[in-house]
Amino acid sequence: MSKAAELAALIGSQTALSNRNLIINGAMEVAQRGTSATASTGYNTVDRFSFTVANFDNAAFTYVQSSVAPTGFSKSWRIDCTTAESALAADEYSTFYQPIEAQNLQQISNGSSAAKSLTLSFYVKSNKTGTWGLNLYKPDNTGRQITATYTISSADTWEFKTITFAGDTAGGGIADDNGPGIYVYWALAAGSDFTSSNSTSWSNYSNAGFLYGHNVNFFDSTANDWAVTGVQLEVGDVATPFEHRSYADELIRCQRYYWQFTANNPLYAFQYHNSFKYAVRPHPVQMRATPTVTAAYDGGAMTQYLIDNYHWKAYISSATTDTTSHSVNSFKADAEL
Amino acid sequence: MNITSAQYIAPEGVNDSIKATIDGTEMIVPIDPANRHYTEILRQVAAGTLTIADAD
């Protein structure tokens, strides 16, 4: 795309020239939890993106933050099938997805006559050609969804995809709060329970329409892999060039939902009373909600006390004469949607 | 989300959070309706598949 065309696309998109991308970590650069996961589902590798499988009997997989990426990117999320699902049952499905916080979506006027369209763009690569499914799901008020498909035409080749979803004028809208506003799903496998109802226009949620049009079983062979990066969701009908943000910008956005420190950076507890020591740590950024905390301690387990989305603190009984070193050796705070 | 145990924590006699084992890891879950682990605990309690033990 020429520079003039890029500018025209930006103007034509009727949206901001910056902060266009509603997706966080779309370039897959931030992976606070780790760079690979095996067997487990949920938020495990690249930040803000989750992965799920439902009701599978056999399938096994590994997914990673990969350094294999299209030109202009350095990272992707890639999944490899390591044990095939022998037969895809009707109730089985698998998705890769990101939920977007509701208060970040107020500008799309969802549920009103002024509802705006959204355009999703991304780079994708797989050995499996075919028709793959996408879903936008809005849970607030009346649960609503719209699906679309994209085609992988050439095996093992990065392809750029853009899909525009119409605005939804019904369904009661998206609450202006810190809950989930829209989930963006990429289908990897879908049993017939999830593909039988045409949902290519906004409609009330039904399982039958969840992954309508998806026609690939990613888990049918251990030869299969699928990778994605450069994910952008923006207001309007035009896919503009990917909005590259700095690593620091993406990291702080991610830390609203999750952050951690490890044993290399212990948090020491200090005496604040004759009988107690206290450890206090503000979150790097105001978190979306009060987080779930997983912590490991040195010198005895501490008791978490009155935490919130601004800070975390915990105490332990310990006299001033106690020479034991009390510290929090590792810490994970999870406020994901 | 596989939750195998849950127990209230009440540092000053008032339930402050829940100690839960989720997917094999012990976590401290806040009593916050916006927290996804708390909502899942409530869902499983309502479904009758999980009980939250009283605080020690």
Short mmCIF file of C-alpha atoms in Angstrom, two decimals:
data_model
loop_
_atom_site.label_atom_id
_atom_site.label_comp_id
_atom_site.label_asym_id
_atom_site.label_seq_id
_atom_site.Cartn_x
_atom_site.Cartn_y
_atom_site.Cartn_z
CA MET A 1 0.00 0.00 0.00
CA SER A 2 1.42 3.39 -0.95
CA LYS A 3 1.76 6.16 1.61
CA ALA A 4 -1.03 8.08 -0.10
CA ALA A 5 -3.26 5.03 0.02
CA GLU A 6 -2.44 4.48 3.69
CA LEU A 7 -3.41 8.06 4.48
CA ALA A 8 -6.59 7.76 2.45
CA ALA A 9 -7.42 4.56 4.29
CA LEU A 10 -6.91 6.23 7.65
CA ILE A 11 -9.10 9.18 6.72
CA GLY A 12 -11.66 6.89 5.18
CA SER A 13 -11.79 4.76 8.28
CA GLN A 14 -13.51 7.63 10.11
CA THR A 15 -11.62 6.74 13.22
CA ALA A 16 -8.65 7.98 15.17
CA LEU A 17 -5.19 8.22 13.66
CA SER A 18 -3.79 6.60 16.79
CA ASN A 19 -5.13 4.17 19.36
CA ARG A 20 -7.16 2.58 16.59
CA ASN A 21 -6.49 -0.98 17.57
CA LEU A 22 -9.00 -2.30 20.10
CA ILE A 23 -6.93 -5.47 20.46
CA ILE A 24 -4.18 -5.44 23.08
CA ASN A 25 -0.91 -7.18 22.23
CA GLY A 26 -1.98 -7.85 18.64
CA ALA A 27 1.66 -8.29 17.60
CA MET A 28 2.03 -11.04 20.24
CA GLU A 29 5.10 -9.37 21.71
CA VAL A 30 4.20 -9.53 25.41
CA ALA A 31 4.25 -12.95 27.07
CA GLN A 32 4.59 -12.36 30.81
CA ARG A 33 3.46 -15.84 31.84
CA GLY A 34 5.82 -17.72 29.55
CA THR A 35 6.49 -18.54 25.95
CA SER A 36 5.10 -22.05 25.69
CA ALA A 37 2.37 -24.23 27.13
CA THR A 38 1.40 -27.84 26.72
CA ALA A 39 -1.99 -29.37 27.37
CA SER A 40 -3.32 -26.54 29.52
CA THR A 41 -5.91 -24.07 28.29
CA GLY A 42 -6.60 -20.50 29.31
CA TYR A 43 -4.22 -17.56 29.45
CA ASN A 44 -0.80 -19.16 29.30
CA THR A 45 1.49 -17.57 26.73
CA VAL A 46 1.00 -14.28 24.89
CA ASP A 47 -0.82 -11.77 27.07
CA ARG A 48 -4.52 -11.01 26.66
CA PHE A 49 -5.12 -14.00 24.38
CA SER A 50 -6.64 -17.20 25.66
CA PHE A 51 -7.09 -20.64 24.17
CA THR A 52 -9.72 -23.22 24.91
CA VAL A 53 -10.76 -26.70 23.94
CA ALA A 54 -14.09 -28.22 24.92
CA ASN A 55 -14.97 -31.87 25.39
CA PHE A 56 -11.98 -33.27 23.48
CA ASP A 57 -11.11 -36.90 24.08
CA ASN A 58 -7.70 -37.35 22.53
CA ALA A 59 -6.21 -34.13 21.23
CA ALA A 60 -2.98 -32.82 22.65
CA PHE A 61 -1.21 -29.65 21.64
CA THR A 62 1.60 -27.25 22.33
CA TYR A 63 1.34 -23.53 21.77
CA VAL A 64 4.04 -20.93 21.86
CA GLN A 65 5.01 -17.35 21.40
CA SER A 66 6.86 -17.96 18.16
CA SER A 67 9.61 -15.98 16.50
CA VAL A 68 8.25 -17.03 13.12
CA ALA A 69 6.36 -14.02 11.85
CA PRO A 70 5.54 -12.18 8.64
CA THR A 71 7.60 -9.25 7.45
CA GLY A 72 7.18 -6.32 9.83
CA PHE A 73 6.52 -8.48 12.87
CA SER A 74 8.82 -10.39 15.19
CA LYS A 75 6.39 -12.63 17.04
CA SER A 76 3.30 -14.75 16.48
CA TRP A 77 1.15 -17.17 18.45
CA ARG A 78 1.44 -20.68 17.08
CA ILE A 79 -0.23 -23.92 18.03
CA ASP A 80 0.91 -27.40 17.04
CA CYS A 81 -1.26 -30.48 17.26
CA THR A 82 0.74 -33.19 19.01
CA THR A 83 -1.97 -35.85 19.36
CA ALA A 84 -4.84 -35.96 16.90
CA GLU A 85 -8.51 -36.03 17.87
CA SER A 86 -9.56 -39.29 16.25
CA ALA A 87 -13.05 -38.06 15.43
CA LEU A 88 -14.52 -34.63 16.05
CA ALA A 89 -17.70 -35.12 18.04
CA ALA A 90 -20.66 -32.78 17.77
CA ASP A 91 -20.00 -31.15 21.14
CA GLU A 92 -16.28 -30.50 20.62
CA TYR A 93 -14.78 -27.17 19.70
CA SER A 94 -11.62 -25.15 20.11
CA THR A 95 -10.98 -21.42 19.88
CA PHE A 96 -8.27 -18.82 20.29
CA TYR A 97 -9.72 -15.56 21.57
CA GLN A 98 -9.40 -12.17 23.21
CA PRO A 99 -12.09 -10.46 25.27
CA ILE A 100 -12.20 -6.67 25.01
CA GLU A 101 -13.15 -4.60 28.05
CA ALA A 102 -16.60 -3.08 27.72
CA GLN A 103 -15.70 0.51 28.55
CA ASN A 104 -13.18 0.49 25.70
CA LEU A 105 -15.98 -0.16 23.21
CA GLN A 106 -18.42 2.65 23.94
CA GLN A 107 -17.47 4.45 20.73
CA ILE A 108 -19.05 1.75 18.57
CA SER A 109 -22.54 2.61 19.89
CA ASN A 110 -23.46 -1.05 20.02
CA GLY A 111 -27.17 -1.65 20.39
CA SER A 112 -28.21 1.71 18.96
CA SER A 113 -29.23 2.98 15.53
CA ALA A 114 -25.78 4.58 15.34
CA ALA A 115 -23.95 1.29 15.76
CA LYS A 116 -20.64 1.26 13.91
CA SER A 117 -19.02 -1.51 11.99
CA LEU A 118 -15.78 -3.16 13.09
CA THR A 119 -12.99 -4.40 10.87
CA LEU A 120 -10.74 -7.24 11.95
CA SER A 121 -7.40 -7.80 10.23
CA PHE A 122 -4.63 -10.28 10.93
CA TYR A 123 -1.88 -12.40 9.44
CA VAL A 124 -2.38 -16.14 9.54
CA LYS A 125 -0.42 -19.20 8.44
CA SER A 126 -1.23 -22.91 8.53
CA ASN A 127 -0.45 -26.06 6.67
CA LYS A 128 -4.21 -26.63 6.47
CA THR A 129 -5.95 -24.77 3.71
CA GLY A 130 -9.68 -24.28 3.90
CA THR A 131 -12.44 -22.21 5.45
CA TRP A 132 -11.91 -21.05 9.01
CA GLY A 133 -14.43 -19.40 11.30
CA LEU A 134 -14.50 -16.16 13.28
CA ASN A 135 -16.99 -14.96 15.86
CA LEU A 136 -17.69 -11.69 17.65
CA TYR A 137 -19.71 -12.33 20.79
CA LYS A 138 -21.25 -9.60 22.93
CA PRO A 139 -22.37 -10.89 26.35
CA ASP A 140 -23.97 -7.79 27.94
CA ASN A 141 -27.75 -7.45 28.08
CA THR A 142 -28.98 -9.80 25.35
CA GLY A 143 -26.08 -12.02 24.30
CA ARG A 144 -25.44 -11.42 20.60
CA GLN A 145 -23.05 -12.81 18.02
CA ILE A 146 -21.96 -12.48 14.43
CA THR A 147 -19.73 -14.87 12.52
CA ALA A 148 -17.64 -14.75 9.38
CA THR A 149 -15.14 -16.95 7.63
CA TYR A 150 -11.77 -16.51 6.03
CA THR A 151 -9.92 -18.77 3.66
CA ILE A 152 -6.38 -20.02 3.97
CA SER A 153 -5.49 -20.53 0.33
CA SER A 154 -1.82 -21.48 0.42
CA ALA A 155 -0.31 -23.91 2.87
CA ASP A 156 2.51 -22.67 5.10
CA THR A 157 2.32 -19.13 3.78
CA TRP A 158 1.57 -15.96 5.70
CA GLU A 159 -1.71 -14.51 4.42
CA PHE A 160 -3.28 -11.19 5.40
CA LYS A 161 -7.01 -11.28 6.11
CA THR A 162 -9.53 -8.51 6.64
CA ILE A 163 -13.16 -8.98 7.64
CA THR A 164 -15.68 -6.23 8.31
CA PHE A 165 -18.54 -6.87 10.70
CA ALA A 166 -21.64 -4.68 10.54
CA GLY A 167 -22.66 -2.72 13.61
CA ASP A 168 -25.31 -4.27 15.83
CA THR A 169 -28.34 -2.02 16.33
CA ALA A 170 -30.12 -4.40 18.72
CA GLY A 171 -29.43 -6.40 21.83
CA GLY A 172 -29.37 -3.66 24.44
CA GLY A 173 -25.81 -2.50 23.93
CA ILE A 174 -22.57 -2.86 25.86
CA ALA A 175 -22.45 -1.70 29.49
CA ASP A 176 -20.00 1.09 30.24
CA ASP A 177 -18.05 -0.93 32.77
CA ASN A 178 -15.02 -3.13 33.32
CA GLY A 179 -16.66 -6.37 32.24
CA PRO A 180 -16.29 -8.12 28.89
CA GLY A 181 -17.66 -6.11 25.97
CA ILE A 182 -16.88 -8.23 22.94
CA TYR A 183 -15.04 -11.51 22.57
CA VAL A 184 -13.12 -12.05 19.33
CA TYR A 185 -12.84 -15.76 18.52
CA TRP A 186 -10.79 -17.63 15.95
CA ALA A 187 -12.14 -21.16 15.48
CA LEU A 188 -9.72 -24.06 15.32
CA ALA A 189 -12.25 -26.87 15.41
CA ALA A 190 -16.02 -26.97 15.64
CA GLY A 191 -18.34 -29.91 16.07
CA SER A 192 -21.74 -29.85 14.43
CA ASP A 193 -23.43 -28.50 17.58
CA PHE A 194 -21.74 -25.15 16.82
CA THR A 195 -22.04 -24.82 13.05
CA SER A 196 -25.63 -25.55 12.12
CA SER A 197 -27.24 -22.10 12.38
CA ASN A 198 -26.42 -19.23 10.03
CA SER A 199 -25.12 -16.38 12.20
CA THR A 200 -23.48 -14.19 9.57
CA SER A 201 -25.71 -11.31 10.69
CA TRP A 202 -25.98 -10.18 14.29
CA SER A 203 -28.41 -12.41 16.16
CA ASN A 204 -29.10 -13.59 19.67
CA TYR A 205 -26.43 -16.02 20.84
CA SER A 206 -26.96 -19.69 20.25
CA ASN A 207 -24.47 -22.52 20.43
CA ALA A 208 -25.64 -23.65 17.01
CA GLY A 209 -24.37 -20.45 15.43
CA PHE A 210 -21.21 -19.96 17.50
CA LEU A 211 -18.73 -21.12 14.85
CA TYR A 212 -20.93 -21.16 11.77
CA GLY A 213 -19.03 -21.73 8.56
CA HIS A 214 -15.90 -23.16 10.17
CA ASN A 215 -14.93 -26.15 8.07
CA VAL A 216 -11.51 -27.26 9.27
CA ASN A 217 -10.57 -29.63 12.06
CA PHE A 218 -7.20 -28.36 13.16
CA PHE A 219 -6.78 -31.37 15.42
CA ASP A 220 -7.15 -34.07 12.77
CA SER A 221 -3.40 -34.61 12.31
CA THR A 222 -0.19 -34.15 14.23
CA ALA A 223 1.18 -32.46 11.11
CA ASN A 224 -1.03 -29.44 11.75
CA ASP A 225 0.01 -26.03 12.95
CA TRP A 226 -1.67 -22.62 12.90
CA ALA A 227 -0.11 -19.23 13.61
CA VAL A 228 -1.49 -15.71 13.88
CA THR A 229 -0.18 -12.21 14.50
CA GLY A 230 -0.76 -8.59 13.55
CA VAL A 231 -4.27 -8.73 14.95
CA GLN A 232 -6.13 -5.45 14.70
CA LEU A 233 -9.80 -4.66 15.38
CA GLU A 234 -10.82 -1.12 14.52
CA VAL A 235 -13.92 0.97 14.09
CA GLY A 236 -15.09 1.40 10.52
CA ASP A 237 -15.11 -0.49 7.26
CA VAL A 238 -11.45 -0.23 6.37
CA ALA A 239 -8.49 -2.22 7.61
CA THR A 240 -5.74 0.31 8.15
CA PRO A 241 -2.07 -0.63 8.50
CA PHE A 242 -1.28 -2.38 11.77
CA GLU A 243 -0.78 0.10 14.58
CA HIS A 244 2.61 -0.84 15.98
CA ARG A 245 2.90 0.21 19.61
CA SER A 246 6.06 0.13 21.69
CA TYR A 247 6.71 -2.88 23.89
CA ALA A 248 6.32 -0.65 26.95
CA ASP A 249 2.94 0.60 25.76
CA GLU A 250 1.67 -2.91 25.18
CA LEU A 251 3.11 -4.20 28.45
CA ILE A 252 1.36 -1.59 30.56
CA ARG A 253 -1.91 -2.29 28.74
CA CYS A 254 -1.46 -5.99 29.46
CA GLN A 255 -0.67 -5.35 33.12
CA ARG A 256 -4.12 -3.94 33.66
CA TYR A 257 -5.16 -7.62 33.35
CA TYR A 258 -2.14 -9.55 34.58
CA TRP A 259 1.29 -8.97 36.03
CA GLN A 260 3.83 -10.97 37.95
CA PHE A 261 7.22 -10.93 39.55
CA THR A 262 9.49 -13.88 40.11
CA ALA A 263 12.02 -15.16 42.58
CA ASN A 264 14.67 -12.94 41.08
CA ASN A 265 12.88 -9.90 42.49
CA PRO A 266 11.54 -10.80 45.95
CA LEU A 267 9.31 -8.44 47.88
CA TYR A 268 10.50 -8.21 51.49
CA ALA A 269 8.20 -7.79 54.46
CA PHE A 270 9.02 -5.08 56.97
CA GLN A 271 8.11 -4.63 60.62
CA TYR A 272 5.17 -2.29 61.03
CA HIS A 273 4.03 -3.37 64.50
CA ASN A 274 5.56 -5.17 67.49
CA SER A 275 4.06 -8.43 66.34
CA PHE A 276 3.65 -8.21 62.58
CA LYS A 277 5.59 -7.73 59.40
CA TYR A 278 3.93 -6.36 56.30
CA ALA A 279 4.61 -6.58 52.57
CA VAL A 280 2.94 -4.02 50.32
CA ARG A 281 3.15 -3.71 46.56
CA PRO A 282 1.19 -1.30 44.34
CA HIS A 283 0.18 -2.79 41.01
CA PRO A 284 2.12 -1.34 38.04
CA VAL A 285 -1.15 0.08 36.73
CA GLN A 286 -4.67 0.17 38.08
CA MET A 287 -5.94 -3.32 37.38
CA ARG A 288 -9.27 -4.03 35.74
CA ALA A 289 -10.64 -5.58 38.94
CA THR A 290 -9.32 -6.92 42.20
CA PRO A 291 -6.99 -9.68 41.03
CA THR A 292 -6.71 -13.32 41.97
CA VAL A 293 -3.27 -13.75 43.52
CA THR A 294 -0.90 -16.69 43.44
CA ALA A 295 2.09 -16.13 45.70
CA ALA A 296 5.00 -18.07 47.13
CA TYR A 297 6.70 -17.02 50.35
CA ASP A 298 10.01 -17.38 52.10
CA GLY A 299 9.88 -17.47 55.90
CA GLY A 300 6.27 -18.64 56.11
CA ALA A 301 3.00 -18.09 54.32
CA MET A 302 1.64 -14.58 54.69
CA THR A 303 -2.01 -13.59 54.96
CA GLN A 304 -3.33 -11.40 52.19
CA TYR A 305 -5.30 -8.49 53.56
CA LEU A 306 -7.81 -6.06 52.04
CA ILE A 307 -6.37 -5.94 48.57
CA ASP A 308 -7.91 -4.08 45.66
CA ASN A 309 -7.18 -3.16 42.06
CA TYR A 310 -4.59 -0.56 43.15
CA HIS A 311 -2.38 -2.54 45.48
CA TRP A 312 -1.66 -5.82 47.22
CA LYS A 313 -0.57 -6.36 50.80
CA ALA A 314 -0.11 -9.22 53.23
CA TYR A 315 1.12 -9.72 56.77
CA ILE A 316 2.66 -12.37 58.96
CA SER A 317 2.99 -12.67 62.72
CA SER A 318 6.59 -11.86 63.55
CA ALA A 319 8.15 -10.14 66.54
CA THR A 320 10.76 -7.41 66.18
CA THR A 321 13.28 -9.88 67.58
CA ASP A 322 12.50 -12.38 64.84
CA THR A 323 15.58 -12.76 62.67
CA THR A 324 13.79 -14.74 59.95
CA SER A 325 13.72 -13.05 56.58
CA HIS A 326 10.13 -12.88 55.37
CA SER A 327 9.53 -12.24 51.70
CA VAL A 328 7.20 -12.84 48.80
CA ASN A 329 9.30 -14.80 46.35
CA SER A 330 6.94 -14.94 43.44
CA PHE A 331 3.67 -13.26 42.73
CA LYS A 332 1.01 -13.38 40.04
CA ALA A 333 -1.99 -11.06 39.91
CA ASP A 334 -4.74 -12.06 37.49
CA ALA A 335 -7.64 -9.76 36.62
CA GLU A 336 -8.29 -11.15 33.15
CA LEU A 337 -11.74 -11.09 31.69
CA MET B 1 -11.70 -24.12 35.20
CA ASN B 2 -11.13 -27.02 37.60
CA ILE B 3 -11.69 -25.86 41.19
CA THR B 4 -11.03 -28.58 43.71
CA SER B 5 -11.24 -26.67 47.00
CA ALA B 6 -12.38 -23.34 48.33
CA GLN B 7 -12.24 -21.82 51.80
CA TYR B 8 -13.02 -18.34 53.04
CA ILE B 9 -10.23 -16.27 54.56
CA ALA B 10 -11.33 -13.92 57.32
CA PRO B 11 -8.35 -12.07 58.83
CA GLU B 12 -10.54 -9.95 61.12
CA GLY B 13 -13.52 -12.21 61.39
CA VAL B 14 -15.07 -10.98 58.14
CA ASN B 15 -14.77 -12.96 54.93
CA ASP B 16 -12.11 -11.12 52.91
CA SER B 17 -11.21 -13.56 50.16
CA ILE B 18 -11.25 -17.24 49.21
CA LYS B 19 -8.33 -19.63 49.21
CA ALA B 20 -8.99 -21.89 46.24
CA THR B 21 -7.16 -24.59 44.35
CA ILE B 22 -7.74 -23.82 40.68
CA ASP B 23 -6.28 -26.05 37.98
CA GLY B 24 -3.94 -27.49 40.61
CA THR B 25 -2.61 -24.18 41.90
CA GLU B 26 -3.53 -22.55 45.20
CA MET B 27 -4.77 -19.01 44.61
CA ILE B 28 -6.31 -16.27 46.70
CA VAL B 29 -9.51 -15.14 45.02
CA PRO B 30 -11.02 -11.79 46.00
CA ILE B 31 -14.71 -11.44 46.74
CA ASP B 32 -15.24 -9.25 43.69
CA PRO B 33 -18.04 -9.89 41.20
CA ALA B 34 -15.76 -8.59 38.43
CA ASN B 35 -13.17 -11.28 39.13
CA ARG B 36 -13.55 -14.24 36.78
CA HIS B 37 -12.37 -16.80 39.34
CA TYR B 38 -14.87 -15.55 41.92
CA THR B 39 -17.73 -15.69 39.43
CA GLU B 40 -16.73 -19.22 38.47
CA ILE B 41 -16.65 -20.24 42.15
CA LEU B 42 -20.14 -18.81 42.59
CA ARG B 43 -21.31 -20.62 39.45
CA GLN B 44 -19.99 -23.93 40.70
CA VAL B 45 -21.47 -23.37 44.15
CA ALA B 46 -24.84 -22.61 42.56
CA ALA B 47 -24.51 -25.76 40.45
CA GLY B 48 -23.89 -27.78 43.59
CA THR B 49 -20.45 -28.95 42.50
CA LEU B 50 -18.41 -26.88 44.95
CA THR B 51 -18.72 -25.81 48.55
CA ILE B 52 -16.87 -22.91 50.15
CA ALA B 53 -15.65 -23.96 53.59
CA ASP B 54 -15.83 -21.54 56.49
CA ALA B 55 -12.71 -19.67 57.51
CA ASP B 56 -10.45 -21.27 60.09
#
